[in-house]
Amino acid sequence: MGARGSVATTAITGLLALRAGLVRPVGCVTERLDIDHSVLPAWDDIAVGGHDIVSTPLDKRAEHLAAAGLIPHSVVSAVADGLRAVDAELRCGYHPVTHTGPQAAAVARLTRDIEDFRTRNDLARVVVVNVTSTEPPVPALPEHDDLDLLAAALEDPQRTVLPASSVGALAALTAGASYVDFTPSPGIKIPALAELAHRNRLPYAGADGKTGETLVRTVLAPMFTARALNVRSWAGTNLLGGGDGANLADPAQARGKLESKARGLARLLGDDVTAPLHIDNVATLGERKIAWDHVSFEGFLGAQMSLQFTWDGYDSALAAPLVLDLARLVSAAHADGQTGPLAALAFFFKDPLGTDEHRFAEQTRMLADWAARLGATE
Amino acid sequence: MGARGSVATTAITGLLALRAGLVRPVGCVTERLDIDHSVLPAWDDIAVGGHDIVSTPLDKRAEHLAAAGLIPHSVVSAVADGLRAVDAELRCGYHPVTHTGPQAAAVARLTRDIEDFRTRNDLARVVVVNVTSTEPPVPALPEHDDLDLLAAALEDPQRTVLPASSVGALAALTAGASYVDFTPSPGIKIPALAELAHRNRLPYAGADGKTGETLVRTVLAPMFTARALNVRSWAGTNLLGGGDGANLADPAQARGKLESKARGLARLLGDDVTAPLHIDNVATLGERKIAWDHVSFEGFLGAQMSLQFTWDGYDSALAAPLVLDLARLVSAAHADGQTGPLAALAFFFKDPLGTDEHRFAEQTRMLADWAARLGATE
Amino acid sequence: MGARGSVATTAITGLLALRAGLVRPVGCVTERLDIDHSVLPAWDDIAVGGHDIVSTPLDKRAEHLAAAGLIPHSVVSAVADGLRAVDAELRCGYHPVTHTGPQAAAVARLTRDIEDFRTRNDLARVVVVNVTSTEPPVPALPEHDDLDLLAAALEDPQRTVLPASSVGALAALTAGASYVDFTPSPGIKIPALAELAHRNRLPYAGADGKTGETLVRTVLAPMFTARALNVRSWAGTNLLGGGDGANLADPAQARGKLESKARGLARLLGDDVTAPLHIDNVATLGERKIAWDHVSFEGFLGAQMSLQFTWDGYDSALAAPLVLDLARLVSAAHADGQTGPLAALAFFFKDPLGTDEHRFAEQTRMLADWAARLGATE
Amino acid sequence: MGARGSVATTAITGLLALRAGLVRPVGCVTERLDIDHSVLPAWDDIAVGGHDIVSTPLDKRAEHLAAAGLIPHSVVSAVADGLRAVDAELRCGYHPVTHTGPQAAAVARLTRDIEDFRTRNDLARVVVVNVTSTEPPVPALPEHDDLDLLAAALEDPQRTVLPASSVGALAALTAGASYVDFTPSPGIKIPALAELAHRNRLPYAGADGKTGETLVRTVLAPMFTARALNVRSWAGTNLLGGGDGANLADPAQARGKLESKARGLARLLGDDVTAPLHIDNVATLGERKIAWDHVSFEGFLGAQMSLQFTWDGYDSALAAPLVLDLARLVSAAHADGQTGPLAALAFFFKDPLGTDEHRFAEQTRMLADWAARLGATE
Ligand SMILES: NC(=O)c1ccc[n+]([C@@H]2O[C@H](COP(=O)([O-])OP(=O)(O)OC[C@H]3O[C@@H](n4cnc5c(N)ncnc54)[C@H](O)[C@@H]3O)[C@@H](O)[C@H]2O)c1
Ligand SMILES: NC(=O)c1ccc[n+]([C@@H]2O[C@H](COP(=O)([O-])OP(=O)(O)OC[C@H]3O[C@@H](n4cnc5c(N)ncnc54)[C@H](O)[C@@H]3O)[C@@H](O)[C@H]2O)c1
Ligand SMILES: NC(=O)c1ccc[n+]([C@@H]2O[C@H](COP(=O)([O-])OP(=O)(O)OC[C@H]3O[C@@H](n4cnc5c(N)ncnc54)[C@H](O)[C@@H]3O)[C@@H](O)[C@H]2O)c1
Ligand SMILES: NC(=O)c1ccc[n+]([C@@H]2O[C@H](COP(=O)([O-])OP(=O)(O)OC[C@H]3O[C@@H](n4cnc5c(N)ncnc54)[C@H](O)[C@@H]3O)[C@@H](O)[C@H]2O)c1
Ligand code: NA
Ligand code: NA
């Protein structure tokens, strides 16, 4: 979902380039895990399909990303045929504004698309990864807590019971696909969908890919704790362009993102840290994201000190290999018979489902341990 | 050793303030360890003595540090009596330039001082912590590898076989005291001294307290590794004033420090990272240390990204509580019958003795596990 | 006005310390102007009075600022008597919330206070400097454009025609005092008050003291222009504590400040620069202000580059000497017979009255030229 | 001179692109000067020749720079023919290591090359710009002070009297060409060469193009002075790759550069500022240069504050348009009959010849005034 966006296009281009041996798997965590690699789908075994609500051809998107400095021009040319082949597998997504009729019809159509994709490509399993634009949080409804109530409400052509991300998640689970939420959108966090995942014995993971400022935060915050230093404020400013920047320029859309970021910090350091946080849309930065964090802390005998950092990254170059990693790992978990939220994948997320562990080093170990056991029960 | 320096004075003032209940133990790692605290000496159980080669009274040094913003004036006034009491316990150290006669005489004098201090204060154990000015690396001598050869050579009034830090370490071990090297000086790294520690069944720990830039490095570098990102350069500049800054302004003295810092980075990231590193003496910064690090790294599909940070700290406020922690932990290890380098204390050091583990999160866990077992065998 | 705030207290303490020869006039611009210094009031010739709506004694405020690291403790002790003497000259200000009755009565009371202060201290001239808390912008009223309408409206006990800053400005002008607006509040920007200044032949200056981020901006922006580099974005984040931070935590109060900052940048670089700007209240920073700015710019052949800076200052230590400078310069202008907005003082302000010149180097020259001519006509 | 280096290749590619209307003249200062533009050579009127000691074809160098992100690939393709045409005008430079025989012969050969170039292209004037690799300072010789002594010494096949940059400068002046030193090399700073310029009635300008850290320094330092703030330390670290980085990795070569940078700061702020400065070669940064500066300063009542900045630029993208500007301006000065060092061009240089003015805003004004008078005497 969101198959024509920056993250998706980078992931697809990269997968094709990896397959063609054009690039090294820099940023791909699965490649360096110390495990039996046969439990993971090989790059060659992965077929790509997807939904989006825009129709810009993938090769055009990739060229745009090359112009923005994100992908080498030479790679885009080399995999252009492959991009066009993937393009033929993409389908029209559920559009929350233009859709008419009951939402159930949309769910059914997306479900069919996924099933057809699996059959057509003769696949053992499908993993649906949500990399659509971030949605705002939605108010809870009674129907969100009960699968039967939900099913009924979805038939009502007058109602919009689920946000787009959850429509997609519901379709994935209905089609027997596992699911990954790379965004902070409601997605699978609707309780009835989690229930469905359990019922259909499907694993899922999320939420909100951890690629920049938050990654560094989950590494640095435990340092202060381990050293018994007293963090007093942790301010952050994010400047980003691209589609994500444009979308998050809307305070309503940004709310979910800000909340997801803030939750993690509070979890790591407690609630009494002053932590203002901003996301600014700076279109001229293109696909780059700049984050500045300023941490003030107190040491022995009240000494006032500070740490500040500036992160200057290509967000999608950080996200894309993780999307590939997640597809491999969740597929392997599915094959392994695992069900429900995969807490061991907290490593990848700002707001991990199934666990409250935010410390990056702990998450790294959890991932390593879990991955080492993958397939052991087979 | 170095009992009138910034680190020592801050540690002593802080210990007195903790005992008086004037301050909270911010920065004291032992206070937050999840262990049976009865295995550690209580603040009240610790007596302080020491050596230095200058004679500025401790209360004057503490006032100087207060003027530099490192310690609150009110704390210095409140513990002034205590500082004067400790002052009475301080003795004249071994001075490498003014000393005449065989080094053995110096060792004997320092040994006697330590033994007298233990007896006078009726102490179960003594921990000698080296916080003297950093010395340059010394060329290896055959006498450094053999305790008997060393003993003989020390009797020769014409020779200077050991650097001052190792004279102190030898005295400590001879007096049956455990030893901590908070500096990158040769100290106990002379092989014959390690041999003596084993022979006398004494534990020791070091080297070079990890309080600023290196602390952050050992936290951040594993993040890049865990995410399979390719670090290409890691440049660092340190600006520091104080006695440490003045001493390290001399490139010869700074060499040990620079090497100790560089070793850690290479260990964490491999040898092919360009890593220029500077230490500049900026006297006007007083007791503050500013470090700037710039990391350039490569991500998926060759994307070039960077992370930079600025650390602005009071070095001695960071070091002092660790010195107290180390005194407690090494004393407990001594009581516990442990011998030789305490690898589990890598958490505290830039260049840990007894292990090659530089990853801070791993070190944190090693410390926690080790401390939890302390006294368990009693 | 605002005589018990951080800026005012620092300025008063500093004036007393300068007079006593305890400190050098670092930050005092008038001291380094290459002019006939007899045209300026000497430090000894300046008497201090003022209004505030809180009653914390000045010496208590000064001690608080010393604890925050802003003023040396020794200076506060040395001038404590002087502070108490100034305290006796302070009067109760106009409180916009608790005031009852017509605003005209408040104006009359403040006017009388100023006149009495002048008489009591046998002064040639009075300069009223507004360093009260920043107020939000106010909607324009017809009465703001016409002095007679305004006078009538002020008599109405039911109406609040003027914000507090303008009540103070009106009192100053009515008492024959010149006026300086160191804040972005409406103050003298109400057109009828400017009219009154002209009618009473009084000079004034403003608005919003330029002490940190904006100072640097007005220095750096002209560099890009002079070098024909194309600035594309200029993002800023300000973290501040103190009374100013608490006040500006309220978005309504912050609006005036943000607008005043943004206007300057647009004036320097044009309107097509993306320029998000934030002010965050971080109480734990105490009297310090941290500002981070990130500038992205384009060079030859489309090269994308950036400049970022972090400013870490004590706002009041930067503002206080300027307040003293302004009192001297505006008093000299008054003596010189100058009337209306003093454009030559743009050097001191974020949003200069009487000119659109924001380039700092040009402002520096304007000040030097103007000051050199001061008194020449006498 | 240095016609195949990064700066030269960028300048040449950019000139061709400007001529073809492919790009806007961002970074070209001459384009925004408010003057009669007919006094300057138009882009179309400029022919390019040059010397270098390597033979990599210009179009290959340009492609390399495009791969490094400095120039768009599309521009390089579009001007490839033009680059090959310029390539045909390039000649072999004087190589200080491989040259044999008297230096006079080298001077004669280079002189002839310049004269032939002028004749072949039917040019009114030639400006030689030195953009070769930076050379170390050379010890002064008596022959450097006297043109006749120099001429005699150059005939001696056993001696190396002049560094390569000065060989080139001598050839330029002998051929009646004006000269610009964009490097800190000795070049025209040899007194006898300045004498020759006067004798031949030729203007010249230098030294060491001001494009990054120093540019910002000459903008910021006057701000502190104007505000009477007391700068206490100004530390700088430069990380650079490219050919310049490789060359400056050699401390001997870097000395000239470091001295040129330090001189400016001392001139702006006085000698009592602690100002450590480093240049590190970080090859993986490619054509980018990162500079970090940390300024600590004291304000009113001793308040300690700091400003730090990070500059992240493409050095050659900053230098190239200035090289074009200088060619135009020095040619116009030559046409105008000006002789000797052009102090009005201090704007462009770290270590301006003919003046001690380092304040950027003053330099900007000097340039504007001077340029406005250009041609006025015709
Ligand atoms: N480092 C990262 O890039 C990163 C990290 C964490 C989370 N994320 C999240 O990943 C998501 C994608 O980021 P991006 O940079 O690719 O954004 P993008 O704007 O480039 O792409 C989003 C894509 O989703 C499509 N889309 C929107 N609504 C849809 C719908 N209802 N159905 C199907 N497709 C839909 C859009 O048309 C677009 O092609 C964002 O939500 C972002 O917040 C990204
Ligand atoms: N964060 C930190 O402060 C930190 C971190 C790691 C290591 N260190 C190291 O700790 C040491 C102390 O740092 P500091 O800031 O207190 O320095 P300092 O200069 O203030 O103190 C050093 C003291 O050692 C004394 N001394 C020197 N030679 C001696 C000798 N031979 N015998 C006895 N005393 C001697 C000096 O007189 C001085 O009082 C330095 O080597 C420093 O590199 C400090
Ligand atoms: N560098 C700087 O510090 C700087 C720069 C530019 C502008 N300013 C402005 O200067 C002002 C003062 O800053 P500060 O840090 O001293 O703030 P502060 O909060 O410490 O002081 C403000 C004082 O004004 C008083 N006050 C509020 N309303 C009043 C009224 N109606 N009449 C009289 N007194 C009143 C308050 O009681 C308080 O004592 C603020 O508006 C700030 O935005 C400061
Ligand atoms: N912003 C900037 O890029 C900047 C600013 C100030 C000064 N400079 C100076 O400009 C010079 C060029 O920088 P660059 O980045 O292009 O370096 P570069 O290494 O890419 O190019 C230098 C060129 O000079 C040639 N060369 C060396 N010795 C020569 C000789 N004796 N005769 C003729 N050619 C010779 C080399 O072969 C090379 O092609 C350097 O000295 C640099 O310090 C550059
Ligand atoms: Na080790
Ligand atoms: Na000069």
GROMACS .gro file of C-alpha atoms in nm, chain C residues 10-11 13-15 17-18 23-29 32 69-72 75 210-211 215-216 219-220 222-230 297-318 320-322 324 346-349 360-362 364-365, chain D residues 10-11 13-15 17-18 23-29 32 69-72 75 210-211 215-216 219-220 222-230 297-318 320-322 324 346-349 360-362 364-365:
model
  140
  766THR     CA    1   2.045   4.288   3.489
  767ALA     CA    2   2.066   4.639   3.345
  769THR     CA    3   2.276   4.569   3.855
  770GLY     CA    4   2.519   4.627   3.572
  771LEU     CA    5   2.484   5.004   3.586
  773ALA     CA    6   2.858   4.768   3.899
  774LEU     CA    7   2.991   4.989   3.619
  779VAL     CA    8   3.319   4.533   3.584
  780ARG     CA    9   3.424   4.637   3.237
  781PRO     CA   10   3.152   4.763   3.000
  782VAL     CA   11   3.151   4.446   2.786
  783GLY     CA   12   2.851   4.457   2.553
  784CYS     CA   13   2.804   4.835   2.592
  785VAL     CA   14   2.811   4.971   2.242
  788ARG     CA   15   3.324   5.189   2.185
  825GLY     CA   16   2.454   3.188   3.635
  826LEU     CA   17   2.370   3.521   3.475
  827ILE     CA   18   2.538   3.759   3.721
  828PRO     CA   19   2.832   3.686   3.953
  831VAL     CA   20   2.863   4.164   4.206
  966LYS     CA   21   1.792   4.229   1.872
  967THR     CA   22   2.010   4.011   2.087
  971LEU     CA   23   2.121   3.942   1.536
  972VAL     CA   24   2.303   3.655   1.368
  975VAL     CA   25   2.456   3.945   0.978
  976LEU     CA   26   2.443   3.624   0.776
  978PRO     CA   27   2.340   3.986   0.365
  979MET     CA   28   2.636   3.751   0.309
  980PHE     CA   29   2.426   3.524   0.094
  981THR     CA   30   2.289   3.819  -0.097
  982ALA     CA   31   2.631   3.974  -0.153
  983ARG     CA   32   2.757   3.645  -0.288
  984ALA     CA   33   2.452   3.594  -0.514
  985LEU     CA   34   2.375   3.266  -0.339
  986ASN     CA   35   2.015   3.155  -0.346
 1053PHE     CA   36   2.100   2.743  -0.015
 1054GLU     CA   37   2.179   2.682  -0.377
 1055GLY     CA   38   2.504   2.775  -0.547
 1056PHE     CA   39   2.650   2.765  -0.894
 1057LEU     CA   40   2.509   2.495  -1.121
 1058GLY     CA   41   2.244   2.406  -0.868
 1059ALA     CA   42   2.475   2.280  -0.592
 1060GLN     CA   43   2.278   2.226  -0.268
 1061MET     CA   44   2.456   2.346   0.045
 1062SER     CA   45   2.372   2.436   0.401
 1063LEU     CA   46   2.478   2.644   0.697
 1064GLN     CA   47   2.352   2.581   1.047
 1065PHE     CA   48   2.429   2.754   1.371
 1066THR     CA   49   2.354   2.714   1.739
 1067TRP     CA   50   2.350   3.018   1.962
 1068ASP     CA   51   2.374   2.959   2.335
 1069GLY     CA   52   2.337   3.283   2.525
 1070TYR     CA   53   2.208   3.454   2.833
 1071ASP     CA   54   1.942   3.671   2.681
 1072SER     CA   55   1.937   3.929   2.953
 1073ALA     CA   56   2.316   3.962   2.953
 1074LEU     CA   57   2.288   4.053   2.588
 1076ALA     CA   58   2.091   4.473   2.945
 1077PRO     CA   59   2.388   4.670   2.808
 1078LEU     CA   60   2.178   4.763   2.505
 1080LEU     CA   61   2.177   5.118   2.897
 1102ALA     CA   62   1.794   5.018   1.390
 1103PHE     CA   63   2.118   4.848   1.500
 1104PHE     CA   64   1.947   4.759   1.828
 1105PHE     CA   65   1.618   4.619   1.701
 1116PHE     CA   66   2.344   4.466   1.043
 1117ALA     CA   67   2.657   4.608   0.884
 1118GLU     CA   68   2.455   4.892   0.732
 1120THR     CA   69   2.630   4.961   1.234
 1121ARG     CA   70   2.740   5.231   0.995
 1144THR     CA   71   3.360   2.375  -1.259
 1145ALA     CA   72   3.429   2.729  -1.375
 1147THR     CA   73   3.169   2.397  -1.737
 1148GLY     CA   74   2.967   2.673  -1.577
 1149LEU     CA   75   3.083   2.935  -1.828
 1151ALA     CA   76   2.643   2.643  -1.945
 1152LEU     CA   77   2.584   3.014  -1.885
 1157VAL     CA   78   2.168   2.773  -1.593
 1158ARG     CA   79   2.117   3.093  -1.401
 1159PRO     CA   80   2.427   3.278  -1.279
 1160VAL     CA   81   2.376   3.181  -0.912
 1161GLY     CA   82   2.689   3.272  -0.717
 1162CYS     CA   83   2.814   3.515  -0.983
 1163VAL     CA   84   2.865   3.840  -0.805
 1166ARG     CA   85   2.418   4.150  -0.943
 1203GLY     CA   86   2.708   1.559  -0.703
 1204LEU     CA   87   2.875   1.889  -0.785
 1205ILE     CA   88   2.746   1.944  -1.138
 1206PRO     CA   89   2.426   1.806  -1.291
 1209VAL     CA   90   2.480   2.003  -1.794
 1344LYS     CA   91   3.723   3.308   0.036
 1345THR     CA   92   3.445   3.057  -0.004
 1349LEU     CA   93   3.367   3.383   0.450
 1350VAL     CA   94   3.140   3.320   0.747
 1353VAL     CA   95   3.088   3.815   0.847
 1354LEU     CA   96   3.046   3.706   1.208
 1356PRO     CA   97   3.259   4.213   1.299
 1357MET     CA   98   2.924   4.142   1.466
 1358PHE     CA   99   3.096   4.065   1.795
 1359THR     CA  100   3.311   4.374   1.763
 1360ALA     CA  101   3.017   4.599   1.677
 1361ARG     CA  102   2.833   4.471   1.982
 1362ALA     CA  103   3.137   4.512   2.210
 1363LEU     CA  104   3.125   4.141   2.295
 1364ASN     CA  105   3.450   3.986   2.401
 1431PHE     CA  106   3.250   3.487   2.404
 1432GLU     CA  107   3.189   3.691   2.712
 1433GLY     CA  108   2.908   3.940   2.756
 1434PHE     CA  109   2.791   4.186   3.017
 1435LEU     CA  110   2.888   4.102   3.374
 1436GLY     CA  111   3.106   3.817   3.258
 1437ALA     CA  112   2.831   3.598   3.111
 1438GLN     CA  113   2.984   3.310   2.913
 1439MET     CA  114   2.811   3.236   2.583
 1440SER     CA  115   2.883   3.055   2.260
 1441LEU     CA  116   2.801   3.043   1.892
 1442GLN     CA  117   2.882   2.745   1.676
 1443PHE     CA  118   2.818   2.683   1.310
 1444THR     CA  119   2.852   2.402   1.061
 1445TRP     CA  120   2.906   2.482   0.696
 1446ASP     CA  121   2.839   2.205   0.447
 1447GLY     CA  122   2.932   2.314   0.098
 1448TYR     CA  123   3.069   2.215  -0.237
 1449ASP     CA  124   3.388   2.414  -0.237
 1450SER     CA  125   3.428   2.428  -0.610
 1451ALA     CA  126   3.067   2.534  -0.662
 1452LEU     CA  127   3.143   2.830  -0.440
 1454ALA     CA  128   3.399   2.867  -0.964
 1455PRO     CA  129   3.164   3.165  -1.009
 1456LEU     CA  130   3.413   3.382  -0.819
 1458LEU     CA  131   3.461   3.393  -1.347
 1480ALA     CA  132   3.932   4.198  -0.101
 1481PHE     CA  133   3.571   4.074  -0.102
 1482PHE     CA  134   3.691   3.760  -0.281
 1483PHE     CA  135   3.991   3.667  -0.068
 1494PHE     CA  136   3.305   4.133   0.473
 1495ALA     CA  137   3.045   4.408   0.478
 1496GLU     CA  138   3.315   4.671   0.428
 1498THR     CA  139   3.120   4.438  -0.013
 1499ARG     CA  140   3.090   4.813  -0.012
   0.00000   0.00000   0.00000
